[in-house]
Coordinates of C-alpha atoms in Angstrom, one line a residue:
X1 CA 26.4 4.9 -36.3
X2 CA 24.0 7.1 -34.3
X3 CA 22.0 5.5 -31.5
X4 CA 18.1 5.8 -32.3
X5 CA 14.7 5.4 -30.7
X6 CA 12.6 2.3 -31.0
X7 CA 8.7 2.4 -31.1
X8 CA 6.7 -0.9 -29.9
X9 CA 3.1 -1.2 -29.1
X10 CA 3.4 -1.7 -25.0
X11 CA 1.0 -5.2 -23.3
X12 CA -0.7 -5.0 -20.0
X13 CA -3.1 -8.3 -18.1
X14 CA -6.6 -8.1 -18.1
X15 CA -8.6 -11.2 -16.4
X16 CA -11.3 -11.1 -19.0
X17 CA -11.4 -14.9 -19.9
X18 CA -8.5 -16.2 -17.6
X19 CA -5.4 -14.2 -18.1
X20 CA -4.9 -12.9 -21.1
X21 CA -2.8 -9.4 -22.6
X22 CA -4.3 -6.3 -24.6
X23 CA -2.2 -3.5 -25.5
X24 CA -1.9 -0.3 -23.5
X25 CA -3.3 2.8 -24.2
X26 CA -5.8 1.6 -26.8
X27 CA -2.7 0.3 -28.6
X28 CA -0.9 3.8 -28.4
X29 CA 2.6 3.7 -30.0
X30 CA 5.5 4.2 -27.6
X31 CA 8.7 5.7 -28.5
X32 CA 11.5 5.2 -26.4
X33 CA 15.5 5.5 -26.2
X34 CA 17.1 2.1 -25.4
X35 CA 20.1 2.6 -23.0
X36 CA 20.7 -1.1 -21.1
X37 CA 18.8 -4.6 -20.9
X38 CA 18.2 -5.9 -17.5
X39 CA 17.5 -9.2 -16.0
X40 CA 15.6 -10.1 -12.7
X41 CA 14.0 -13.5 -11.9
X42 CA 14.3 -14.6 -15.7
X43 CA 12.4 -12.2 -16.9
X44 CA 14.3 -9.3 -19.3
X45 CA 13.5 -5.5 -19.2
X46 CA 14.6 -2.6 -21.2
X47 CA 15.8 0.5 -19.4
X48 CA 14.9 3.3 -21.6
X49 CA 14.0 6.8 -21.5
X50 CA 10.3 7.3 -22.8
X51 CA 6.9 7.7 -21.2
X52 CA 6.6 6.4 -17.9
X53 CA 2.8 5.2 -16.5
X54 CA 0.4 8.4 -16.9
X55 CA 2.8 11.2 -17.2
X56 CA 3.4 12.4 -20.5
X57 CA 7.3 13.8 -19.7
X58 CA 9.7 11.0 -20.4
X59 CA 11.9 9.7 -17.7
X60 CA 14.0 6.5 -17.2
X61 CA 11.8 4.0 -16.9
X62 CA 11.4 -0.3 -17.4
X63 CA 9.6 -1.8 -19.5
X64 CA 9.5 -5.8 -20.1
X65 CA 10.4 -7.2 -22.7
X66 CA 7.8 -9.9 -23.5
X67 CA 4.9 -7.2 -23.6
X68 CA 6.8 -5.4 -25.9
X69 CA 5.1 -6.1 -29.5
X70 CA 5.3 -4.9 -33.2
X71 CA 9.0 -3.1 -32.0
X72 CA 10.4 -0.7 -34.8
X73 CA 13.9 1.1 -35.1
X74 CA 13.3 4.8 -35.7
X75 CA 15.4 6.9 -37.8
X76 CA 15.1 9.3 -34.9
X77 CA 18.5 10.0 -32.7
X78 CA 18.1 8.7 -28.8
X79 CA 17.4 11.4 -26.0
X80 CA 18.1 11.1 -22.3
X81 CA 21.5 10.5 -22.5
X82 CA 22.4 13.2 -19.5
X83 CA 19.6 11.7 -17.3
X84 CA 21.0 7.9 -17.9
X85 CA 24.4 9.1 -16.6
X86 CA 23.4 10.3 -13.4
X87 CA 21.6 6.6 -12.5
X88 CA 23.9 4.4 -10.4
X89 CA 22.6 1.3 -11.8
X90 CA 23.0 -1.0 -9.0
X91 CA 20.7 0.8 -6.5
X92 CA 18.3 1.7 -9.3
X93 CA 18.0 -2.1 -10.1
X94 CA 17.5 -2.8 -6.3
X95 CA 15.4 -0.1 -5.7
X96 CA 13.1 -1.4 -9.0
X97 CA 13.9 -5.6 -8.1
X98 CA 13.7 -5.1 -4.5
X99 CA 13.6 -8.6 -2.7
X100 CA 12.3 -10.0 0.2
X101 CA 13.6 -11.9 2.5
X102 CA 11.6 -13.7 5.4
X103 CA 9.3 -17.0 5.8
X104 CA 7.4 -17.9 3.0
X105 CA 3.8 -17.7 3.4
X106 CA 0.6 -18.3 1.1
X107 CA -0.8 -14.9 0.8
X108 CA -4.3 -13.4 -0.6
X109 CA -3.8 -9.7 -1.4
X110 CA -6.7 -8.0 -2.5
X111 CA -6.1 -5.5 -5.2
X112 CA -7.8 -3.0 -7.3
X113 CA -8.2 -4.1 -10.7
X114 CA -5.7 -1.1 -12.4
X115 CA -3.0 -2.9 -10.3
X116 CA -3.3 -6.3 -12.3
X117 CA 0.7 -5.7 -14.4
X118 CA 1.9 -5.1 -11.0
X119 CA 0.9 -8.0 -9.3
X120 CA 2.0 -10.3 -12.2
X121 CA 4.9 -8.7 -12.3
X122 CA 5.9 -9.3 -8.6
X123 CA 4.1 -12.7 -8.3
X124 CA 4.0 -13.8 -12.0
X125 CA 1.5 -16.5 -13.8
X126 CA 3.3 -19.6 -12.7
X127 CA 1.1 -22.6 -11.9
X128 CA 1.1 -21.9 -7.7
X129 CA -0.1 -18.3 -8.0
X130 CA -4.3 -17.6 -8.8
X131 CA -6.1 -14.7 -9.4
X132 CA -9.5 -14.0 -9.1
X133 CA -12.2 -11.3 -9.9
X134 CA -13.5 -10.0 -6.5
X135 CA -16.8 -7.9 -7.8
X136 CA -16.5 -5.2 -10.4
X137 CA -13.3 -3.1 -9.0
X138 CA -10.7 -5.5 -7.4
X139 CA -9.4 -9.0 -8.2
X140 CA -7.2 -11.0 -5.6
X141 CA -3.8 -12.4 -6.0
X142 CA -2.9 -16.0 -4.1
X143 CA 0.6 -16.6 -3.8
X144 CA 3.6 -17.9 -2.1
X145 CA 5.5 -14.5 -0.4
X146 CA 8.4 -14.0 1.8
X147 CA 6.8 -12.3 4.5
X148 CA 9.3 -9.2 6.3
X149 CA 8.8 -5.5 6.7
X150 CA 9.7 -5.2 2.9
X151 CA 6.6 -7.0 1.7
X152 CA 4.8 -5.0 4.0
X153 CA 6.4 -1.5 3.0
X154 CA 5.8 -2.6 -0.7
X155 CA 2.1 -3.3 0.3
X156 CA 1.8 -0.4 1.6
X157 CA 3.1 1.8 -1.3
X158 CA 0.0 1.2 -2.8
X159 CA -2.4 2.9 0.2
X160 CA -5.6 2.3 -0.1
X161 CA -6.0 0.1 -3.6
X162 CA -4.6 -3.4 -1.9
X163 CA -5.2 -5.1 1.3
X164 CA -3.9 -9.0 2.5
X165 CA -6.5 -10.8 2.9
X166 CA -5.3 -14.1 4.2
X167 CA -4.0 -15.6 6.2
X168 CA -5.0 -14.0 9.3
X169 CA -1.6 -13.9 11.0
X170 CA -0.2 -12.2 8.2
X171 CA -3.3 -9.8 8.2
X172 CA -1.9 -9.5 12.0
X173 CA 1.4 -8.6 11.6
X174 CA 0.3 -6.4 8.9
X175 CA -2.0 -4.0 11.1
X176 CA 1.2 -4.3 14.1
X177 CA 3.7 -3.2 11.4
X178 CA 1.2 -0.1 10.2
X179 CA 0.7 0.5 14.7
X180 CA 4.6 0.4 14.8
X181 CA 4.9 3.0 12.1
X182 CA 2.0 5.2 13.3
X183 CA 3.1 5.0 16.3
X184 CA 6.7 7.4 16.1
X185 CA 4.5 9.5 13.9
X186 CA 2.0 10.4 16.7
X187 CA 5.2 11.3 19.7

């Protein structure tokens, strides 16, 4: 038996009335080629080779499980097969899981509103995390974080679209982590 692509209609968060999901891509259809199920933090992901974010080529990419509705086998044979080879799955999982280690801190980040899957998906729904609409563009995230140069590095992967808010040391050692790093870049 040949391995084949699945279909599924993919979720994503929106904060119109509280928290709720919608699919993707005005419901869009996404075919994909199943190659290994992953677990971080109780929550399950499918590695897969498909459409990743806004680019049309496929690549190996995750997608979670539980937003993963209406899914279909395909009589269609599974591609990728070469690019899942060359994946050391360890540091891909570490590189995609990363964790943080360091005091835990409550924490306001403000993001922009595109950026609402992410932040559940690093901070979740549980009942000691809030969001919040903050005007038309943004919303902010309030949650318990392990603060180290990882939280800040992952922060700052997404420039100009999130900020921390609160609390104010953390807002600190935020702008003397971004001074440290522009720092070697201007000797």
């Amino acid at each position: 038996h040949i391995p084949q692509k699945i279909s599924f209609k993919y979720l994503k968060y929106t904060l119109q009335d509280g928290i709720t999901q919608v699919e993707r891509r005005k419901g869009a259809i996404y075919k994909v080629s199943p190659y290994k199920l992953l677990i971080n933090e109780g929550n399950y992901y499918l590695l897969g080779y498909g459409p990743a974010g806004n680019r049309k080529a496929p690549q190996i990419a995750t997608y979670r499980v539980d937003r993963m509705k209406e899914v279909k086998l395909l009589n269609e044979p599974r591609e990728g097969a070469e690019e899942f080879s060359k994946i050391d799955i360890e540091s891909y999982t570490r590189r995609v899981f990363s964790m943080f280690g360091g005091e835990r801190k409550r924490v306001s980040i403000r993001f922009r509103n595109h950026l609402l899957d992410t932040a559940i998906e690093r901070f979740g729904t549980g009942k000691d995390v809030f969001y919040r609409p903050d005007g038309n563009e943004h919303f902010v995230v309030t949650a318990d974080v392990k603060i180290s140069d990882q939280f800040f590095a992952w922060v700052c992967g997404f420039g100009k679209r999130t900020k921390i808010i609160n609390p104010p040391d953390v807002v600190e050692d935020m702008q003397q982590f971004l001074s440290g790093i522009s720092e070697i870049y201007n000797n």
